């Protein structure tokens, strides 16, 4: 019988009312046999996420500040959920254990992971399904890198013994058994890993929007839903900020060829978005699939006469980044110019050192730093080899008087990236959307 793995995000599990919807969704289809919950998220826009509160408890302990009040808010949320669901289980000993461990100096990863752990215990009790701790089936190596092979071997063996199971999202274990989390939003990755582990036919990712939208709904009002997209397009869009699905969640399912469907817990009848390996033949329609973007980049623009014939210039420049443990986004270049586009988070506390090293080792004629840049990716398999796309995009931005500071088109031609001033970001996304979609 075919298997569906269903991952539910924080808003889908924020309170008893939402959890009932999850229960109904699972009941409605017998193929849904493995479920991956997030921690309780926001019930209203001004509410707090349990994960954020758990991180806060950890910081308080680090700074020797009492954390009882913060922990009380967390405990209250879980106690309310258990009570409102009418469950007999006693969640208090689990809450006390978590509190004790955080007080005793447990790591930030441990603290944060307990949000999904506790929610998993509750959901397993409600459904009457087995609880499988992610720390026993998801592994990281000694460098903290996800150990795909070991995980796959242990997970598939272990889950074959459970016809139905709840596996909490977001974390796994290091070789010594300590808890390690994925980056924020990482329950999406857990869902994909479980889907591969059980050889699922479908990975359903349930959230609070009816699918992958053509643009961030917080920027473009009522964007259209993307009915289908390919793994490659998804990777480009999610990496560039379409936060509906974690950018790394694509790898396990792509490897196994498992399609992903994004669905809305609050509107389960909506078809959502299907993500697949290929859509053949790739239509050369000139249509775009979606737009995504991220803020907070800095450009370091370097100019030097005859740079083009100076052998090793690029290598030396990139090795300065490597030595400083900085990864870059793009390197647009001209005959005598080379620019580095780097996320601010990467440069934090390192900019002056990097500039000094560039001056010393490469002796450029000029070096300029432009902060406050945003990158916008316009993505679509239908864009490849289609004339007129770039002109449409740049005309749309020019009409809005937006100055384009960088242009980059990937060699696959499914992606055009432009860099604009941060203050022009939202306006740019809306202008591109209007030009291609409306
Ligand atoms: P969950 O807690 O269910 O994992 P997330 O908050 O991580 O949910 O992701 C869903 C949110 O992603 C949406 O509520 C929406 O605000 C945001 N989002 C950003 N870009 C997009 C997009 N292109 N399509 C859909 N949602 C998007
Ligand atoms: N609860 C975690 C977070 O807030 C993981 C997730 O929701 O996917 O980042
Ligand atoms: Mg998410």
Short mmCIF file of C-alpha atoms and ligand atoms in Angstrom, two decimals:
data_model
loop_
_atom_site.label_atom_id
_atom_site.label_comp_id
_atom_site.label_asym_id
_atom_site.label_seq_id
_atom_site.Cartn_x
_atom_site.Cartn_y
_atom_site.Cartn_z
CA UNK A 1 0.00 0.00 0.00
CA UNK A 2 1.31 3.43 -0.80
CA UNK A 3 2.55 5.67 1.97
CA UNK A 4 2.21 9.40 2.55
CA UNK A 5 4.38 11.26 5.06
CA UNK A 6 2.68 14.37 6.42
CA UNK A 7 4.60 17.21 8.04
CA UNK A 8 2.64 19.89 9.90
CA UNK A 9 4.06 23.35 10.60
CA UNK A 10 3.82 25.42 13.76
CA UNK A 11 0.58 27.26 12.96
CA UNK A 12 -1.06 23.92 12.10
CA UNK A 13 -0.32 22.73 15.65
CA UNK A 14 -0.57 25.99 17.57
CA UNK A 15 -3.50 24.96 19.79
CA UNK A 16 -6.04 22.17 20.38
CA UNK A 17 -8.37 23.50 17.71
CA UNK A 18 -5.63 23.35 15.06
CA UNK A 19 -4.49 19.91 16.28
CA UNK A 20 -8.04 18.62 15.78
CA UNK A 21 -7.83 19.73 12.15
CA UNK A 22 -4.58 17.78 11.85
CA UNK A 23 -6.24 14.72 13.35
CA UNK A 24 -9.08 14.97 10.82
CA UNK A 25 -6.67 15.35 7.92
CA UNK A 26 -4.78 12.23 9.02
CA UNK A 27 -8.00 10.28 9.51
CA UNK A 28 -9.25 11.25 6.06
CA UNK A 29 -6.59 9.24 4.22
CA UNK A 30 -5.29 5.86 5.42
CA UNK A 31 -2.10 6.36 3.39
CA UNK A 32 -1.01 9.04 5.87
CA UNK A 33 0.86 6.79 8.28
CA UNK A 34 3.88 8.82 9.38
CA UNK A 35 3.57 12.31 10.75
CA UNK A 36 6.23 14.92 11.50
CA UNK A 37 5.10 17.73 13.83
CA UNK A 38 6.69 21.13 14.42
CA UNK A 39 6.53 22.91 17.77
CA UNK A 40 3.40 24.98 18.51
CA UNK A 41 3.66 28.20 16.49
CA UNK A 42 1.78 31.47 16.58
CA UNK A 43 -1.99 31.46 17.22
CA UNK A 44 -2.24 35.12 16.24
CA UNK A 45 0.26 37.38 14.46
CA UNK A 46 1.41 38.86 17.80
CA UNK A 47 1.72 35.49 19.56
CA UNK A 48 5.05 33.85 20.43
CA UNK A 49 6.47 30.67 18.92
CA UNK A 50 7.38 27.98 21.45
CA UNK A 51 10.76 27.51 19.72
CA UNK A 52 11.63 31.19 20.26
CA UNK A 53 10.65 30.95 23.93
CA UNK A 54 12.81 27.85 24.41
CA UNK A 55 15.82 29.65 22.91
CA UNK A 56 15.06 32.50 25.29
CA UNK A 57 15.12 30.13 28.30
CA UNK A 58 18.54 28.95 27.22
CA UNK A 59 19.88 32.51 26.85
CA UNK A 60 18.57 33.41 30.28
CA UNK A 61 20.46 30.48 31.82
CA UNK A 62 23.62 31.50 29.95
CA UNK A 63 23.33 34.99 31.41
CA UNK A 64 22.40 33.66 34.87
CA UNK A 65 18.98 35.32 34.68
CA UNK A 66 15.99 33.40 36.12
CA UNK A 67 13.91 31.80 33.36
CA UNK A 68 10.91 30.53 35.38
CA UNK A 69 8.51 33.12 33.95
CA UNK A 70 9.38 32.29 30.34
CA UNK A 71 9.22 28.58 31.01
CA UNK A 72 5.84 29.05 32.67
CA UNK A 73 4.43 30.44 29.40
CA UNK A 74 5.72 27.36 27.56
CA UNK A 75 4.36 24.93 30.15
CA UNK A 76 1.01 26.70 30.10
CA UNK A 77 0.72 26.29 26.32
CA UNK A 78 1.28 22.53 26.50
CA UNK A 79 -0.95 22.05 29.55
CA UNK A 80 -3.73 23.92 27.76
CA UNK A 81 -3.34 21.83 24.61
CA UNK A 82 -3.49 18.56 26.57
CA UNK A 83 -6.50 19.76 28.57
CA UNK A 84 -8.41 21.12 25.55
CA UNK A 85 -7.83 17.90 23.64
CA UNK A 86 -9.30 15.99 26.59
CA UNK A 87 -6.24 13.73 26.88
CA UNK A 88 -5.54 11.69 30.00
CA UNK A 89 -1.76 11.91 29.63
CA UNK A 90 0.32 13.77 32.21
CA UNK A 91 2.68 16.10 30.37
CA UNK A 92 4.02 17.65 33.59
CA UNK A 93 6.86 15.18 34.29
CA UNK A 94 8.12 15.81 30.72
CA UNK A 95 7.94 19.58 31.19
CA UNK A 96 9.77 19.29 34.51
CA UNK A 97 12.52 17.21 32.94
CA UNK A 98 13.01 19.76 30.17
CA UNK A 99 13.12 22.59 32.69
CA UNK A 100 15.64 20.74 34.86
CA UNK A 101 17.91 20.06 31.92
CA UNK A 102 17.79 23.65 30.66
CA UNK A 103 18.53 24.90 34.17
CA UNK A 104 21.49 22.52 34.36
CA UNK A 105 23.02 24.15 31.27
CA UNK A 106 21.77 21.96 28.39
CA UNK A 107 22.66 23.28 24.93
CA UNK A 108 20.59 25.75 22.87
CA UNK A 109 19.88 22.93 20.40
CA UNK A 110 18.54 20.71 23.17
CA UNK A 111 16.32 23.50 24.52
CA UNK A 112 14.92 24.41 21.08
CA UNK A 113 14.30 20.79 20.09
CA UNK A 114 11.97 20.17 23.04
CA UNK A 115 9.24 22.16 21.30
CA UNK A 116 8.75 19.43 18.69
CA UNK A 117 9.58 16.64 21.16
CA UNK A 118 6.74 17.57 23.54
CA UNK A 119 4.33 18.25 20.68
CA UNK A 120 5.20 14.83 19.23
CA UNK A 121 4.37 13.10 22.53
CA UNK A 122 0.98 14.82 22.62
CA UNK A 123 0.15 14.07 19.01
CA UNK A 124 1.13 10.39 19.40
CA UNK A 125 -1.16 10.13 22.42
CA UNK A 126 -4.05 11.78 20.58
CA UNK A 127 -3.70 9.58 17.49
CA UNK A 128 -2.82 6.40 19.36
CA UNK A 129 0.27 6.08 17.14
CA UNK A 130 3.82 5.12 18.18
CA UNK A 131 6.23 7.90 19.17
CA UNK A 132 9.68 7.53 17.59
CA UNK A 133 12.22 10.00 18.99
CA UNK A 134 14.06 11.74 16.14
CA UNK A 135 17.28 11.45 18.18
CA UNK A 136 17.14 7.68 17.58
CA UNK A 137 16.68 7.87 13.80
CA UNK A 138 18.30 11.11 12.55
CA UNK A 139 22.06 11.49 12.83
CA UNK A 140 24.74 14.14 12.41
CA UNK A 141 28.48 13.44 12.18
CA UNK A 142 31.16 14.76 14.52
CA UNK A 143 31.32 18.02 12.50
CA UNK A 144 27.58 18.54 12.90
CA UNK A 145 26.89 17.65 9.25
CA UNK A 146 23.76 15.60 8.57
CA UNK A 147 24.73 11.93 8.12
CA UNK A 148 22.46 10.88 5.31
CA UNK A 149 23.62 7.26 4.95
CA UNK A 150 23.46 6.29 8.60
CA UNK A 151 20.11 8.03 8.97
CA UNK A 152 18.63 6.26 5.97
CA UNK A 153 19.82 2.84 7.19
CA UNK A 154 18.62 3.24 10.78
CA UNK A 155 15.40 5.10 9.96
CA UNK A 156 14.15 2.68 7.31
CA UNK A 157 14.87 -0.31 9.55
CA UNK A 158 13.27 1.28 12.61
CA UNK A 159 10.14 2.63 10.92
CA UNK A 160 9.50 -0.66 9.17
CA UNK A 161 8.51 -1.90 12.61
CA UNK A 162 5.85 0.78 13.07
CA UNK A 163 2.85 0.88 10.80
CA UNK A 164 1.98 4.36 12.12
CA UNK A 165 4.37 6.72 13.88
CA UNK A 166 4.93 10.29 15.03
CA UNK A 167 8.51 11.53 14.51
CA UNK A 168 9.17 15.03 15.89
CA UNK A 169 10.72 17.48 13.43
CA UNK A 170 13.76 19.77 13.59
CA UNK A 171 16.39 17.64 15.37
CA UNK A 172 18.51 14.52 15.52
CA UNK A 173 21.57 13.36 17.47
CA UNK A 174 25.34 13.82 17.27
CA UNK A 175 27.60 10.72 17.51
CA UNK A 176 27.76 11.11 21.33
CA UNK A 177 23.97 11.27 21.56
CA UNK A 178 23.72 15.05 22.18
CA UNK A 179 20.81 16.76 20.49
CA UNK A 180 21.53 18.77 17.33
CA UNK A 181 18.94 20.78 15.41
CA UNK A 182 18.73 21.72 11.76
CA UNK A 183 18.58 25.44 11.00
CA UNK A 184 15.32 27.31 11.69
CA UNK A 185 12.32 25.91 9.87
CA UNK A 186 14.09 22.55 9.78
CA UNK A 187 11.05 20.36 10.44
CA UNK A 188 10.55 20.52 6.67
CA UNK A 189 13.89 18.70 6.33
CA UNK A 190 12.86 16.03 8.86
CA UNK A 191 9.66 15.42 6.87
CA UNK A 192 11.66 14.91 3.69
CA UNK A 193 14.10 12.55 5.44
CA UNK A 194 11.26 10.48 6.89
CA UNK A 195 9.60 10.35 3.45
CA UNK A 196 12.79 8.94 1.97
CA UNK A 197 13.30 6.61 4.97
CA UNK A 198 9.94 4.88 4.57
CA UNK A 199 10.03 5.02 0.76
CA UNK A 200 6.92 7.22 0.67
CA UNK A 201 4.99 7.87 -2.51
CA UNK A 202 4.21 11.41 -1.43
CA UNK A 203 5.56 13.96 1.04
CA UNK A 204 2.80 16.32 2.17
CA UNK A 205 3.88 19.57 3.77
CA UNK A 206 0.93 21.14 5.59
CA UNK A 207 1.13 24.84 6.40
CA UNK A 208 -1.00 27.99 6.60
CA UNK A 209 -1.13 28.89 2.89
CA UNK A 210 -2.78 27.00 0.04
CA UNK A 211 0.45 26.11 -1.70
CA UNK A 212 3.58 27.71 -3.03
CA UNK A 213 2.58 31.18 -4.15
CA UNK A 214 4.13 33.10 -7.03
CA UNK A 215 5.43 35.67 -4.56
CA UNK A 216 5.59 36.24 -0.82
CA UNK A 217 1.99 37.04 0.24
CA UNK A 218 3.36 39.55 2.74
CA UNK A 219 4.70 41.60 -0.20
CA UNK A 220 2.29 40.96 -3.08
CA UNK A 221 -1.39 40.91 -2.11
CA UNK A 222 -3.10 37.64 -3.08
CA UNK A 223 -0.43 36.17 -5.32
CA UNK A 224 -1.47 33.30 -7.57
CA UNK A 225 -0.77 29.73 -6.45
CA UNK A 226 1.82 27.76 -8.40
CA UNK A 227 0.11 24.51 -9.39
CA UNK A 228 3.26 22.58 -10.22
CA UNK A 229 6.95 23.28 -10.04
CA UNK A 230 10.15 21.31 -10.41
CA UNK A 231 12.67 20.54 -7.67
CA UNK A 232 15.14 22.90 -9.38
CA UNK A 233 12.73 25.80 -9.39
CA UNK A 234 11.82 25.08 -5.80
CA UNK A 235 15.47 25.08 -4.78
CA UNK A 236 16.03 28.49 -6.44
CA UNK A 237 12.89 30.01 -4.91
CA UNK A 238 13.29 28.64 -1.41
CA UNK A 239 16.99 29.47 -1.28
CA UNK A 240 16.15 33.02 -2.33
CA UNK A 241 13.67 33.50 0.49
CA UNK A 242 10.36 31.79 -0.32
CA UNK A 243 10.27 30.53 3.23
CA UNK A 244 7.27 28.23 2.80
CA UNK A 245 9.62 25.26 2.46
CA UNK A 246 13.13 25.02 3.95
CA UNK A 247 15.73 25.29 1.19
CA UNK A 248 17.47 22.04 2.20
CA UNK A 249 14.35 19.91 2.37
CA UNK A 250 14.51 19.20 -1.33
CA UNK A 251 17.59 16.94 -1.27
CA UNK A 252 16.26 13.75 0.39
CA UNK A 253 13.07 13.69 -1.69
CA UNK A 254 14.79 14.60 -4.94
CA UNK A 255 17.24 11.75 -4.46
CA UNK A 256 14.36 9.31 -4.06
CA UNK A 257 12.10 10.99 -6.65
CA UNK A 258 9.31 11.54 -4.11
CA UNK A 259 6.89 14.32 -5.08
CA UNK A 260 6.07 16.99 -2.50
CA UNK A 261 2.66 18.55 -2.06
CA UNK A 262 2.24 21.80 -0.15
CA UNK A 263 -1.20 21.92 1.48
CA UNK A 264 -3.18 24.23 3.74
CA UNK A 265 -4.31 22.80 7.11
CA UNK A 266 -7.01 25.48 7.24
CA UNK A 267 -8.32 24.66 3.75
CA UNK A 268 -7.50 20.99 3.17
CA UNK A 269 -9.71 20.76 0.07
CA UNK A 270 -7.53 23.27 -1.82
CA UNK A 271 -5.26 21.42 -4.25
CA UNK A 272 -2.07 23.20 -3.14
CA UNK A 273 1.19 22.89 -5.07
CA UNK A 274 2.83 19.76 -6.42
CA UNK A 275 6.63 19.66 -6.69
CA UNK A 276 8.07 17.09 -9.08
CA UNK A 277 11.33 16.07 -10.73
CA UNK A 278 10.59 17.12 -14.29
CA UNK A 279 7.77 18.57 -16.23
CA UNK A 280 8.36 17.44 -19.78
CA UNK A 281 8.55 18.95 -22.22
CA UNK A 282 9.71 22.13 -20.54
CA UNK A 283 7.32 24.69 -21.97
CA UNK A 284 9.07 27.68 -23.55
CA UNK A 285 6.17 29.91 -22.75
CA UNK A 286 8.07 32.87 -21.42
CA UNK A 287 5.98 32.59 -18.28
CA UNK A 288 7.64 32.79 -14.91
CA UNK A 289 7.04 30.33 -12.09
CA UNK A 290 7.68 32.61 -9.15
CA UNK A 291 9.60 35.47 -7.56
CA UNK A 292 11.55 35.41 -4.30
CA UNK A 293 14.07 37.66 -2.66
CA UNK A 294 16.27 38.33 0.31
CA UNK A 295 17.58 41.46 1.96
CA UNK A 296 20.81 42.22 3.81
CA UNK A 297 23.62 41.78 1.33
CA UNK A 298 26.79 43.83 0.89
CA UNK A 299 28.68 44.32 -2.36
CA UNK A 300 32.46 44.74 -2.34
CA UNK A 301 33.38 46.21 -5.74
CA UNK A 302 37.03 45.90 -6.73
CA UNK A 303 38.65 47.64 -9.69
CA UNK A 304 42.17 47.22 -11.03
CA UNK A 305 43.59 48.13 -14.42
CA UNK A 306 44.52 45.02 -16.46
CA UNK A 307 42.83 42.72 -13.94
CA UNK A 308 41.83 40.58 -16.89
CA UNK A 309 45.40 39.48 -17.60
CA UNK A 310 46.56 39.18 -13.99
CA UNK A 311 46.67 35.43 -13.55
CA UNK A 312 45.37 34.16 -10.21
CA UNK A 313 43.50 37.37 -9.27
CA UNK A 314 40.19 35.57 -8.81
CA UNK A 315 41.77 32.69 -6.95
CA UNK A 316 43.55 35.01 -4.50
CA UNK A 317 40.36 36.98 -3.92
CA UNK A 318 38.31 33.88 -3.21
CA UNK A 319 40.96 32.39 -0.98
CA UNK A 320 40.75 35.49 1.23
CA UNK A 321 37.07 34.65 1.68
CA UNK A 322 37.83 30.99 2.31
CA UNK A 323 40.46 31.71 4.94
CA UNK A 324 37.97 33.97 6.71
CA UNK A 325 35.26 31.31 6.53
CA UNK A 326 32.96 33.45 4.39
CA UNK A 327 30.75 32.05 1.65
CA UNK A 328 29.66 34.36 -1.15
CA UNK A 329 26.45 34.55 -3.22
CA UNK A 330 27.61 35.94 -6.57
CA UNK A 331 30.70 37.36 -8.25
CA UNK A 332 29.62 39.54 -11.16
CA UNK A 333 32.72 40.64 -13.09
CA UNK A 334 33.84 42.92 -15.92
CA UNK A 335 37.16 43.33 -17.73
CA UNK A 336 38.85 45.20 -14.91
CA UNK A 337 36.26 44.80 -12.17
CA UNK A 338 35.10 42.10 -9.88
CA UNK A 339 32.38 42.40 -7.27
CA UNK A 340 31.62 40.14 -4.37
CA UNK A 341 28.01 39.87 -3.26
CA UNK A 342 27.97 38.54 0.31
CA UNK A 343 25.22 38.11 2.90
CA UNK A 344 25.70 40.49 5.83
CA UNK A 345 25.48 37.60 8.28
CA UNK A 346 28.59 36.10 6.65
CA UNK A 347 30.56 39.35 6.89
CA UNK A 348 29.61 40.18 10.46
CA UNK A 349 32.68 41.39 12.35
CA UNK A 350 34.96 40.47 9.44
CA UNK A 351 34.51 43.26 6.87
CA UNK A 352 37.51 45.40 7.87
CA UNK A 353 39.83 42.41 7.99
CA UNK A 354 38.69 41.21 4.57
CA UNK A 355 39.15 44.69 3.06
CA UNK A 356 42.66 44.96 4.55
CA UNK A 357 43.63 41.60 3.14
CA UNK A 358 42.26 42.46 -0.31
CA UNK A 359 44.23 45.73 -0.32
CA UNK A 360 47.40 44.06 0.85
CA UNK A 361 47.36 41.01 -1.37
CA UNK A 362 45.68 42.28 -4.55
CA UNK A 363 46.63 45.98 -4.58
CA UNK A 364 43.46 47.13 -6.34
CA UNK A 365 43.10 50.66 -7.79
CA UNK A 366 39.85 51.06 -5.92
CA UNK A 367 37.65 49.13 -3.57
CA UNK A 368 34.13 50.23 -2.70
CA UNK A 369 31.67 48.81 -0.22
CA UNK A 370 27.92 49.10 -0.94
CA UNK A 371 25.78 47.89 1.95
CA UNK A 372 21.99 47.53 1.96
CA UNK A 373 21.48 45.45 -1.11
CA UNK A 374 18.57 43.09 -1.70
CA UNK A 375 18.57 40.26 -4.23
CA UNK A 376 15.48 39.23 -6.17
CA UNK A 377 15.25 36.00 -8.15
CA UNK A 378 12.73 35.62 -10.94
CA UNK A 379 12.50 31.90 -11.59
CA UNK A 380 10.84 29.77 -14.25
CA UNK A 381 11.60 26.76 -16.42
CA UNK A 382 9.49 28.44 -19.13
CA UNK A 383 11.94 31.36 -19.22
CA UNK A 384 14.85 29.39 -20.64
CA UNK A 385 15.80 30.21 -24.23
CA UNK A 386 12.89 32.63 -24.48
CA UNK A 387 13.74 36.06 -25.93
CA UNK A 388 12.33 39.17 -24.31
CA UNK A 389 12.23 38.01 -20.69
CA UNK A 390 15.09 40.20 -19.50
CA UNK A 391 13.77 43.24 -21.31
CA UNK A 392 10.32 42.80 -19.77
CA UNK A 393 11.86 42.51 -16.32
CA UNK A 394 14.15 45.53 -16.64
CA UNK A 395 11.45 47.66 -18.26
CA UNK A 396 9.20 46.91 -15.29
CA UNK A 397 11.90 48.05 -12.87
CA UNK A 398 12.83 51.11 -14.97
CA UNK A 399 9.21 52.25 -15.10
CA UNK A 400 9.23 52.28 -11.30
CA UNK A 401 12.47 54.24 -11.34
CA UNK A 402 14.32 51.43 -9.59
CA UNK A 403 18.07 51.36 -10.02
CA UNK A 404 19.37 47.85 -10.73
CA UNK A 405 22.77 47.43 -9.10
CA UNK A 406 23.58 43.88 -10.17
CA UNK A 407 22.36 41.36 -12.74
CA UNK A 408 23.09 37.66 -12.80
CA UNK A 409 21.55 35.00 -14.97
CA UNK A 410 22.37 31.41 -14.11
CA UNK A 411 23.66 29.34 -17.00
CA UNK A 412 20.56 27.15 -16.80
CA UNK A 413 18.51 30.25 -17.70
CA UNK A 414 15.78 29.35 -15.24
CA UNK A 415 16.73 32.22 -12.98
CA UNK A 416 17.45 35.94 -13.37
CA UNK A 417 18.78 37.62 -10.25
CA UNK A 418 18.83 41.37 -9.79
CA UNK A 419 20.33 43.38 -6.96
CA UNK A 420 18.51 46.52 -5.81
CA UNK A 421 18.70 48.89 -2.83
CA UNK A 422 17.03 47.37 0.24
CA UNK A 423 14.53 50.24 0.33
CA UNK A 424 13.40 49.34 -3.22
CA UNK A 425 12.96 45.64 -2.44
CA UNK A 426 9.20 45.33 -1.96
CA UNK A 427 8.45 47.77 -4.80
CA UNK A 428 10.68 45.76 -7.13
CA UNK A 429 8.99 42.46 -6.31
CA UNK A 430 5.58 44.01 -6.93
CA UNK A 431 6.74 45.56 -10.23
CA UNK A 432 8.11 42.25 -11.55
CA UNK A 433 5.00 40.40 -10.44
CA UNK A 434 2.73 42.93 -12.16
CA UNK A 435 4.74 42.74 -15.39
CA UNK A 436 4.65 38.95 -15.67
CA UNK A 437 1.50 37.90 -13.93
CA UNK A 438 -1.26 40.47 -13.94
P1 LIG B 1 5.15 26.45 8.82
O1 LIG B 1 5.19 26.94 10.23
O2 LIG B 1 3.88 25.76 8.45
O3 LIG B 1 6.37 25.67 8.46
P2 LIG B 1 6.23 28.82 7.54
O4 LIG B 1 5.92 30.10 8.26
O5 LIG B 1 7.58 28.24 7.69
O6 LIG B 1 5.11 27.76 7.93
O7 LIG B 1 5.95 29.00 5.97
C1 LIG B 1 4.69 29.46 5.51
C2 LIG B 1 4.75 30.98 5.28
O8 LIG B 1 5.71 31.26 4.25
C3 LIG B 1 3.48 31.59 4.76
O9 LIG B 1 2.58 31.88 5.81
C4 LIG B 1 3.97 32.83 4.02
O10 LIG B 1 3.84 33.97 4.81
C5 LIG B 1 5.45 32.59 3.78
N1 LIG B 1 5.85 32.67 2.37
C6 LIG B 1 6.91 33.36 1.86
N2 LIG B 1 7.01 33.20 0.54
C7 LIG B 1 5.99 32.39 0.17
C8 LIG B 1 5.57 31.86 -1.08
N3 LIG B 1 6.20 32.13 -2.22
N4 LIG B 1 4.49 31.05 -1.09
C9 LIG B 1 3.83 30.76 0.06
N5 LIG B 1 4.18 31.24 1.26
C10 LIG B 1 5.25 32.05 1.33
N1 LIG B 2 10.17 24.90 15.36
C1 LIG B 2 11.34 25.13 14.54
C2 LIG B 2 11.45 26.59 14.19
O1 LIG B 2 10.66 27.39 14.63
C3 LIG B 2 11.38 24.24 13.33
C4 LIG B 2 10.20 24.36 12.39
O2 LIG B 2 9.20 24.98 12.74
O3 LIG B 2 10.31 23.85 11.27
O4 LIG B 2 12.37 26.96 13.50
MG1 LIG B 3 8.31 26.29 8.03
#
